[in-house]
XYZ file of C-alpha atoms in Angstrom:
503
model
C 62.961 144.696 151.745
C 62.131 147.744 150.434
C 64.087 148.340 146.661
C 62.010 151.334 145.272
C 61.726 154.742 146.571
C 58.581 156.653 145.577
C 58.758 160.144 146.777
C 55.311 161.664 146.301
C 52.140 160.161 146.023
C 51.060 161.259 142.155
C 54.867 160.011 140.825
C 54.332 157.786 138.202
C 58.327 156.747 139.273
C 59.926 155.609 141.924
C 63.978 155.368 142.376
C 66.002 152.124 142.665
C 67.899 152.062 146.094
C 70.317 149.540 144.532
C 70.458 147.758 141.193
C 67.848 145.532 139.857
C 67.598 142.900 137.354
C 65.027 142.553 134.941
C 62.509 140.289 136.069
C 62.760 141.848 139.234
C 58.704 141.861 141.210
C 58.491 144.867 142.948
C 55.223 143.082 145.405
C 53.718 144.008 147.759
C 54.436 147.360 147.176
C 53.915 147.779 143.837
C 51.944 145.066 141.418
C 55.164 145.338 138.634
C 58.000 143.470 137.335
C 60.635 145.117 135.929
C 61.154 145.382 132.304
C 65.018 145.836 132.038
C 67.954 146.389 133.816
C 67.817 149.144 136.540
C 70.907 150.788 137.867
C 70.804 152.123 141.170
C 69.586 155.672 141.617
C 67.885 155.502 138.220
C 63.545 155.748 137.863
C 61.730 152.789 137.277
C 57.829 153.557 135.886
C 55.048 151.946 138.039
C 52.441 153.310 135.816
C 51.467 153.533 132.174
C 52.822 157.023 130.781
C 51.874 158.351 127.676
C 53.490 160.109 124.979
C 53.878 163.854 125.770
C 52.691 163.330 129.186
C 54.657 165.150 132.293
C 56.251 162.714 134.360
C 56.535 163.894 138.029
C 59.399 163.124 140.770
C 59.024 165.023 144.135
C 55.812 165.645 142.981
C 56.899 168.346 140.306
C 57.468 167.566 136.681
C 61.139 166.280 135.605
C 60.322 166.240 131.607
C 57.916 165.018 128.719
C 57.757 161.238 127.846
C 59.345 161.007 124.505
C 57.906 158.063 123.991
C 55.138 155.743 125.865
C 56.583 153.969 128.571
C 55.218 150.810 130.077
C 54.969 149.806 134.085
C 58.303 148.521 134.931
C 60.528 150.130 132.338
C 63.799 152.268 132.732
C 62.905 156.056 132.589
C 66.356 157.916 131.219
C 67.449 159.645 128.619
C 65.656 157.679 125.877
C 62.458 157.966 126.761
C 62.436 161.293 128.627
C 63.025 164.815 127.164
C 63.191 168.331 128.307
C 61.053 170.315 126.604
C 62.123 173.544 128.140
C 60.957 174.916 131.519
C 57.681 173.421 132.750
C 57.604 175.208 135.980
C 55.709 178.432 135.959
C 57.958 181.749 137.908
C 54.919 183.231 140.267
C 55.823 185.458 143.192
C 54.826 184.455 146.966
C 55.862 186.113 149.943
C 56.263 184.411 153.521
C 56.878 185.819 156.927
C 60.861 185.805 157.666
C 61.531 182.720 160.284
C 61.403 183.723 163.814
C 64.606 183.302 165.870
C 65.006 180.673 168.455
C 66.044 181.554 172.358
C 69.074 179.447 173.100
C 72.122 181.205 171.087
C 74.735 178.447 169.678
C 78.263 179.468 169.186
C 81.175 178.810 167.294
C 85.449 179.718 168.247
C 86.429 182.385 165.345
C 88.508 184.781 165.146
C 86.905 188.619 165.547
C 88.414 191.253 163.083
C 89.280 194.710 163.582
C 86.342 195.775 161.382
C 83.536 193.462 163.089
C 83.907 190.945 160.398
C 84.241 187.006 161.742
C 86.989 184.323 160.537
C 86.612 180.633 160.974
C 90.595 180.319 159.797
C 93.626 182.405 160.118
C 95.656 182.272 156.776
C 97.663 184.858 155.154
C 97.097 185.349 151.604
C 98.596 185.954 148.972
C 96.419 187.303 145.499
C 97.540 187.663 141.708
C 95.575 190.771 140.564
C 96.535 189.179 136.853
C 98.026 185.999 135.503
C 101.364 187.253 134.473
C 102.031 187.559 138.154
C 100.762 184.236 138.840
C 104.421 182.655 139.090
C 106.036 185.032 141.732
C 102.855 184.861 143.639
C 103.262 181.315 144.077
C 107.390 181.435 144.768
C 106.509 183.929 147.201
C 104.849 181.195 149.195
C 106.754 178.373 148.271
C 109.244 179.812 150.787
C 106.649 179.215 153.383
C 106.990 175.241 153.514
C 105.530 173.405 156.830
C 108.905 173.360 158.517
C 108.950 177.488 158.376
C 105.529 177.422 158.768
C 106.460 175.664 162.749
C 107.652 178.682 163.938
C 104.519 180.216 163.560
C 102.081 178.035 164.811
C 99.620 180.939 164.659
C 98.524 180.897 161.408
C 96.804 178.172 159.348
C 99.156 178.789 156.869
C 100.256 180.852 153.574
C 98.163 180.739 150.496
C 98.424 181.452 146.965
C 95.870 182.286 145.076
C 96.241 182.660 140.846
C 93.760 182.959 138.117
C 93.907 183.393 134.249
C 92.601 186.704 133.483
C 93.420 190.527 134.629
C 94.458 191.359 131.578
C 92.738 192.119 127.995
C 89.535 192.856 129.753
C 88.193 196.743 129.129
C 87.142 198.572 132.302
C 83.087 198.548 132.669
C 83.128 195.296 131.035
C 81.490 192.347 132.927
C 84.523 190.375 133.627
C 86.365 193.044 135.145
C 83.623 194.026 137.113
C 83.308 190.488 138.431
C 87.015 189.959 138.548
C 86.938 192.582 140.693
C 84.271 191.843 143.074
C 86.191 188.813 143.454
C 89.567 189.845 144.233
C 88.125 192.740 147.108
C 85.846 189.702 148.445
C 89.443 187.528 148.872
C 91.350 190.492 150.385
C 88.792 191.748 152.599
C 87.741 188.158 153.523
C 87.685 187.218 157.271
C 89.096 184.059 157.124
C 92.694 186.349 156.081
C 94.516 188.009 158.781
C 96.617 189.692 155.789
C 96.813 189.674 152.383
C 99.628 190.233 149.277
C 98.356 191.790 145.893
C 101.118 190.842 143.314
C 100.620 192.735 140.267
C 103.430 192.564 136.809
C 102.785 196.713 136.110
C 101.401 196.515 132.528
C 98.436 195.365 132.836
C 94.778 196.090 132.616
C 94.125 195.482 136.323
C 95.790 197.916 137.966
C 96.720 197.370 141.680
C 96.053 200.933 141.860
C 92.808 200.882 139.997
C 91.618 197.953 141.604
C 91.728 200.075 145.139
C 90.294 202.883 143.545
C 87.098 200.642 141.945
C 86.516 198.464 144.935
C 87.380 200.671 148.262
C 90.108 198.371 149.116
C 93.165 200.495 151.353
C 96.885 199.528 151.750
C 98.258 199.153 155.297
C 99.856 196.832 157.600
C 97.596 193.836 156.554
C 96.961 194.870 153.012
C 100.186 195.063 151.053
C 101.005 195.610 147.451
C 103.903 194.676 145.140
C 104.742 195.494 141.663
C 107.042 192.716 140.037
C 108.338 195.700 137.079
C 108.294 198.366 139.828
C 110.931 196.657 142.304
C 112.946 195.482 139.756
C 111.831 191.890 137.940
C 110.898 188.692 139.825
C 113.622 187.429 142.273
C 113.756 191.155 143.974
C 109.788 190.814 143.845
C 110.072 187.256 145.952
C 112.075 188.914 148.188
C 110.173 191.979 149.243
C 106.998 189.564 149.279
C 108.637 186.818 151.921
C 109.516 189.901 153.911
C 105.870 191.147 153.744
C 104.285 188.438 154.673
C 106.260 187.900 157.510
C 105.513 190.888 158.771
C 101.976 189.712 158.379
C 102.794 186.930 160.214
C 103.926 188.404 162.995
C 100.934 190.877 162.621
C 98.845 187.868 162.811
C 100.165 186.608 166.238
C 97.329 188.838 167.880
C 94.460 186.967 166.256
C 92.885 184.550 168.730
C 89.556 182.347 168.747
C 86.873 183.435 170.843
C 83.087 182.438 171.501
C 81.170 184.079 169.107
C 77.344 183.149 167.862
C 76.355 180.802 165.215
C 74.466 184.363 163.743
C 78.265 185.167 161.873
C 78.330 182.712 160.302
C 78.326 182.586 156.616
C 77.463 179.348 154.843
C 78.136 178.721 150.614
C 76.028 175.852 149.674
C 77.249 173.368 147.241
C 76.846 170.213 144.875
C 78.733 168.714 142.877
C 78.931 165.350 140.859
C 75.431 165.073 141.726
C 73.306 161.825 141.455
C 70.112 160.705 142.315
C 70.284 160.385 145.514
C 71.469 163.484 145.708
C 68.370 165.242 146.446
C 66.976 161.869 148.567
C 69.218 162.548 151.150
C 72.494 164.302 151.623
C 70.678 167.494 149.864
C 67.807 167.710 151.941
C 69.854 166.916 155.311
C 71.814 169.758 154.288
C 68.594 171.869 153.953
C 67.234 170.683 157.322
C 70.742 172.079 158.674
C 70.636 175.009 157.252
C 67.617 175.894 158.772
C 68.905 175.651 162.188
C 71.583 177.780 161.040
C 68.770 180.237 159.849
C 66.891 180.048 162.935
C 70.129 180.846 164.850
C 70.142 184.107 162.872
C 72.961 182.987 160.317
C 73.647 182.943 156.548
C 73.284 180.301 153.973
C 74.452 181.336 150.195
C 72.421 178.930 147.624
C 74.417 179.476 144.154
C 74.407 177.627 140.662
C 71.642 179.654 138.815
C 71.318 176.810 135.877
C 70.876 174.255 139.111
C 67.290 176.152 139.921
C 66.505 176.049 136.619
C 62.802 174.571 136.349
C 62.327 174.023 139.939
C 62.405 177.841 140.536
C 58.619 177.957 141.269
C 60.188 176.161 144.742
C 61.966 179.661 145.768
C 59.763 182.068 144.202
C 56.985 180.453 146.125
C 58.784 181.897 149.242
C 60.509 185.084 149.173
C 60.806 187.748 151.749
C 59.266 190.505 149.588
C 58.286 191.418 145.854
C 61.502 192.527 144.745
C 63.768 189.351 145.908
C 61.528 187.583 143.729
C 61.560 189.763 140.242
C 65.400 189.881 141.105
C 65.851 186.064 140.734
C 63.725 185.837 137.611
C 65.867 188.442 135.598
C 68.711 186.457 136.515
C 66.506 183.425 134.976
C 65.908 185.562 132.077
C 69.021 186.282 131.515
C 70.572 183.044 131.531
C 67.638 181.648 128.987
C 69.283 184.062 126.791
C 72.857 183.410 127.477
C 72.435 179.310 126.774
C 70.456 179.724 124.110
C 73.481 180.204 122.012
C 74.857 176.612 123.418
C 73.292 173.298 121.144
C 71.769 172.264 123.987
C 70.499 174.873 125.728
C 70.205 174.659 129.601
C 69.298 170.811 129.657
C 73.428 170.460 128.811
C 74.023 171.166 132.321
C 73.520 167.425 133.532
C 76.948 166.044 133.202
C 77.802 162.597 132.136
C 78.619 161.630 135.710
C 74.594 163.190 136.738
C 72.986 160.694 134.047
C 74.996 157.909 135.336
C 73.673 158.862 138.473
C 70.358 158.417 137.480
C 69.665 162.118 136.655
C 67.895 162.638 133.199
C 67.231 166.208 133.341
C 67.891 169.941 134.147
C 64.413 169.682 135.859
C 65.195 166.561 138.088
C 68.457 167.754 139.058
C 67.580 171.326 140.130
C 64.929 169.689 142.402
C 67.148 168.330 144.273
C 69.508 171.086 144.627
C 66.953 173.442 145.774
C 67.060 171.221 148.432
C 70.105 172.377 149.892
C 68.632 175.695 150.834
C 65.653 174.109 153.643
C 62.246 175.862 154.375
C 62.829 179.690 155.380
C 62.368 182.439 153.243
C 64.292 183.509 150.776
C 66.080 187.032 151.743
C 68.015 188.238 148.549
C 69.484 187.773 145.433
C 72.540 188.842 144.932
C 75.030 189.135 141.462
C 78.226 187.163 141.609
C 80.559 187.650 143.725
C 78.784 190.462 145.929
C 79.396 191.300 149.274
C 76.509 189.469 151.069
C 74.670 191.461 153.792
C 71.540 190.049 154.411
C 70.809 187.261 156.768
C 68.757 184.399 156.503
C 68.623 181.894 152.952
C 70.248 184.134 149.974
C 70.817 183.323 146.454
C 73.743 184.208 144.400
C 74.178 184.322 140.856
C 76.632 181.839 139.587
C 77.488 179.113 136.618
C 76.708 175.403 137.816
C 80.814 174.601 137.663
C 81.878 174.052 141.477
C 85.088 175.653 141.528
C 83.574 179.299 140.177
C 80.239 179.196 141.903
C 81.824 178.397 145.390
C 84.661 181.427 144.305
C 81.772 184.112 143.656
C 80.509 182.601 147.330
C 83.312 183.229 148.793
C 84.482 186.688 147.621
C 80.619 187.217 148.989
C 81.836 186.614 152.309
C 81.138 182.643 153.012
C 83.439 181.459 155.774
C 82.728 177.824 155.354
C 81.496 176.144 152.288
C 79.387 172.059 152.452
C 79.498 170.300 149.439
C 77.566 167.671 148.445
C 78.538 164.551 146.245
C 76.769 161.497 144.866
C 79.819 160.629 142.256
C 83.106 161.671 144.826
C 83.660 165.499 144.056
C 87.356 166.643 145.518
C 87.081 169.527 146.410
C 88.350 172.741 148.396
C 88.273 176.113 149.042
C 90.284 177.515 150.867
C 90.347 179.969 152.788
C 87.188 178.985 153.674
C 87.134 175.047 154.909
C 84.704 172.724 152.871
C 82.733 170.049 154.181
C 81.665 167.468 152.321
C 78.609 165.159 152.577
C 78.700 162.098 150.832
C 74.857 161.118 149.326
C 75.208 157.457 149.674
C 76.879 154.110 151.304
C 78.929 152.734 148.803
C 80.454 155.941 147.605
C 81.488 157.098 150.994
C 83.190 153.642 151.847
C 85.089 153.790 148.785
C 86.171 157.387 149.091
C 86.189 157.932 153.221
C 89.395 160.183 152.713
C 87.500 162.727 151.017
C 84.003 162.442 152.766
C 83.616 164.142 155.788
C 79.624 162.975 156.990
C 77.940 159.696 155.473
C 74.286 160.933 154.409
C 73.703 157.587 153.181
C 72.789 155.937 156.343
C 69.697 158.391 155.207
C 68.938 155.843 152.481
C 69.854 152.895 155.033
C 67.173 153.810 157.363
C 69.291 154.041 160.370
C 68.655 158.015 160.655
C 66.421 160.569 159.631
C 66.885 164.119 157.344
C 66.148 165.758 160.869
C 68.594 163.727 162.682
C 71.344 163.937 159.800
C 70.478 168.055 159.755
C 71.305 168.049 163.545
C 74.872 166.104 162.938
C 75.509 168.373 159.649
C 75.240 171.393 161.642
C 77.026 169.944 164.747
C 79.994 169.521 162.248
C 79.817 172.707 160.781
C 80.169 174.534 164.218
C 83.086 172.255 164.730
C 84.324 172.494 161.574
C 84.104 177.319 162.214
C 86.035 176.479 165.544
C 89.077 174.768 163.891
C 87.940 171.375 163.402
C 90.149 170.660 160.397
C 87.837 168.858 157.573
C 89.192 166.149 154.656
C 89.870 168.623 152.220
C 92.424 170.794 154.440
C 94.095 167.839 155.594
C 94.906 166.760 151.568
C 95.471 169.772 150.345
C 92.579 171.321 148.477
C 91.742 174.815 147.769
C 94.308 176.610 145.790
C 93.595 175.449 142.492
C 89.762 175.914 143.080
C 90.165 179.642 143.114
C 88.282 180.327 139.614
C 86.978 183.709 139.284
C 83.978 183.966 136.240
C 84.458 185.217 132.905
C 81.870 185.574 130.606
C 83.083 188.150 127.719
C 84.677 187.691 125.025
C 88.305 188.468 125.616
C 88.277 185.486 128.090
């Protein structure tokens, strides 16, 4: 039985598929024996590599030895470094992927403006955190037995954050905060939306409008907590709002509508090693059915690219897309350089348990995620998303904000993939999420929606598992309820980015 995974032929690694004990002979297909302990998902060397010398997984470099490693030892943290990037940022351009025939379609809900929901919520949005509490008593009222006679609706949502105040106009956090708050109230997935605002603060309800082109009316109501009169005569006025909204609401229904509007944020999260062996690339080879169908995929986490951007540079739509993403990469080597360990801090402690050493050898794998097509645009966080095809989005590699800037871009259904058991939500849009490997997913099921691991099994293949993801994620834009929605998850993942100094 095969124990080792070697993934391209000049690798002087290969992966454990489960642990191994030292002593262990990895014959016939490799003439080593294994000179320590070897967790599962973590390298194993089948060659000599020397001091200083590149070491290569997927066939692209993951670090510099730190030391000289002999055939059959553990490759990690102590004998692997990252030197800073080894990947080199040229520009290709390829042709745009053509379209297939046969049109796929999904049951969402059309909007007055063109715009297509996969859910039907009603929202309800602090434009600052001092308004935070009423926004959430204002749905509180709307508990699943009131929520029965309005069967509708998928249900009212609060949504709070920690900033909207002490932040200067024209700063970037504003800017961004925002972006983000017009890319929740305009999104599809809301058939109307509450701003709740205190009356003091920086961000204005009525400056907010003014910056972002967002208009008052039936389904886009305001209130003022010092304006009506202090916080139980705001509650009131908001329950009455949004049941008006409600009732608004009762003319949204599904219809066909094709796979082309839909909007897909790409995600990973407590990543491991297998991560990019097989629920990673499944997602990729899903995503570009989804491309070929003429819809949109949103690949985020700029310090997840890191290193392996060669991988999308090497296939951008045009000149500019390209020069785009690498002053976003310049830009964030100057904005970790002030943190002790510059970008190869982003592995967590739950990645290198995983088996994940570096920045390098994790951002190959997450590349992943975004398949073979072209790469369309880049766009800042949190930025209405217009183009179709495989797009990139500036974000920080933190789930909860990334997936937020998606959103407010216009995603209307989010997949998430986990080696280490992310929870996760975020609603409005519903969140798949693929589980990397076996064990994981039997131990966690609640939370796993697809089980990539039968990837690593050998009982299917990353086509196969592509076809099933994107099966799922048609059902999933029609109403199909996933894991997350049915536990709960998605308020408390609404984290809009900050990245001056007053926050």
């Amino acid at each position: 039985m095969t124990v080792v995974l070697r993934l391209a032929a000049d690798d002087q690694v290969a992966i454990a598929l489960r642990p191994l004990s030292k002593g262990t002979d990895l014959r016939p297909e490799y003439p080593v024996t294994l000179q320590a302990d070897v967790p599962a998902g973590h390298k194993v060397a089948l060659a000599p590599i020397h001091e200083g010398d590149r070491v290569r997984r997927f066939g692209q470099p993951i670090g510099l030895a730190s030391q000289a490693i002999k055939p059959g030892e553990h490759v990690h943290e102590h004998n692997l470094a990252y030197p800073g990037t080894l990947a080199n940022r040229a520009i290709s351009t390829i042709d745009r992927v053509t379209p297939v025939n046969e049109v796929v379609t999904f049951n969402g809900y059309r909007r007055h403006n063109g715009r297509v929901g996969t859910r039907n919520f009603v929202g309800i949005l602090s434009t600052v955190n001092c308004s935070a509490r009423v926004t959430r008593m204002i749905a509180a009222h709307f508990t699943p037995e009131v929520l029965r006679a309005y069967p509708w609706i998928d249900g009212v949502m609060p949504l709070t954050h920690t900033s909207g105040c002490s932040i200067s106009d024209g700063t970037p956090s504003m800017d961004m905060l925002r972006r983000t708050l017009s890319g929740y109230a305009e999104h599809p997935n809301f058939v109307g939306v509450l701003l709740v605002g205190l009356g003091c603060e920086d961000n204005q309800i009525e400056t907010l409008c003014e910056h972002t082109g967002l208009r008052l009316g039936p389904t886009m109501r305001s209130i003022t907590i010092q304006r009506v009169g202090g916080t139980t005569a705001a509650v009131k006025a908001g329950i009455k709002d949004v049941i008006e909204m409600i009732e608004i609401a009762k003319e949204s229904v599904r219809e066909p509508i094709p796979v082309s509007e839909m909007v897909v944020g790409l995600q990973c999260g407590g990543s491991d090693s297998f991560s990019g062996l097989s629920a990673n690339p499944a997602l990729g080879a899903a995503v570009d059915i989804l491309v070929r169908q003429g819809g949109t995929a949103i690949l985020s986490e700029t310090p997840e690219i890191y290193g392996a951007e060669n991988l999308l540079l090497q296939r951008v739509a045009n000149e500019n897309v390209g020069q785009k993403l690498i002053e976003l990469l310049t830009w964030w080597d100057q904005y970790t350089a002030k943190e002790p360990h510059g970008f190869d801090h982003n592995a967590s402690p739950g990645n290198r348990a995983g088996g994940l050493t570096t920045i390098l050898e994790k951002s190959l794998g997450a590349i992943a995620k975004g398949g073979t097509t072209s790469l369309n645009a880049v766009y800042s966080y949190a930025e209405a998303v217009r183009e179709k095809g495989l797009v990139f989005m500036d974000s920080p590699g933190f789930d909860p904000v990334s997936a937020t800037g998606q959103v407010a871009g216009g995603a209307n259904l989010i997949v998430f993939t986990t080696g280490r058991g992310s929870c996760f939500g975020c609603r409005p849009s519903p969140s798949l999420k693929l589980a990397t490997n076996t064990p994981m997913y039997e131990r966690m099921s609640e939370d796993m929606d697809i089980n990539c691991g039968v990837i690593m099994d050998g009982k299917t293949s990353i086509e196969e598992m592509g076809k099933i993801i994107f099966d799922r994620m048609v059902a999933t834009a029609s109403g199909e309820k996933t894991l997350s929605e049915i536990l709960g998850y998605g308020d408390d993942e609404f984290a809009p980015w900050h990245i001056n100094a007053w926050t």
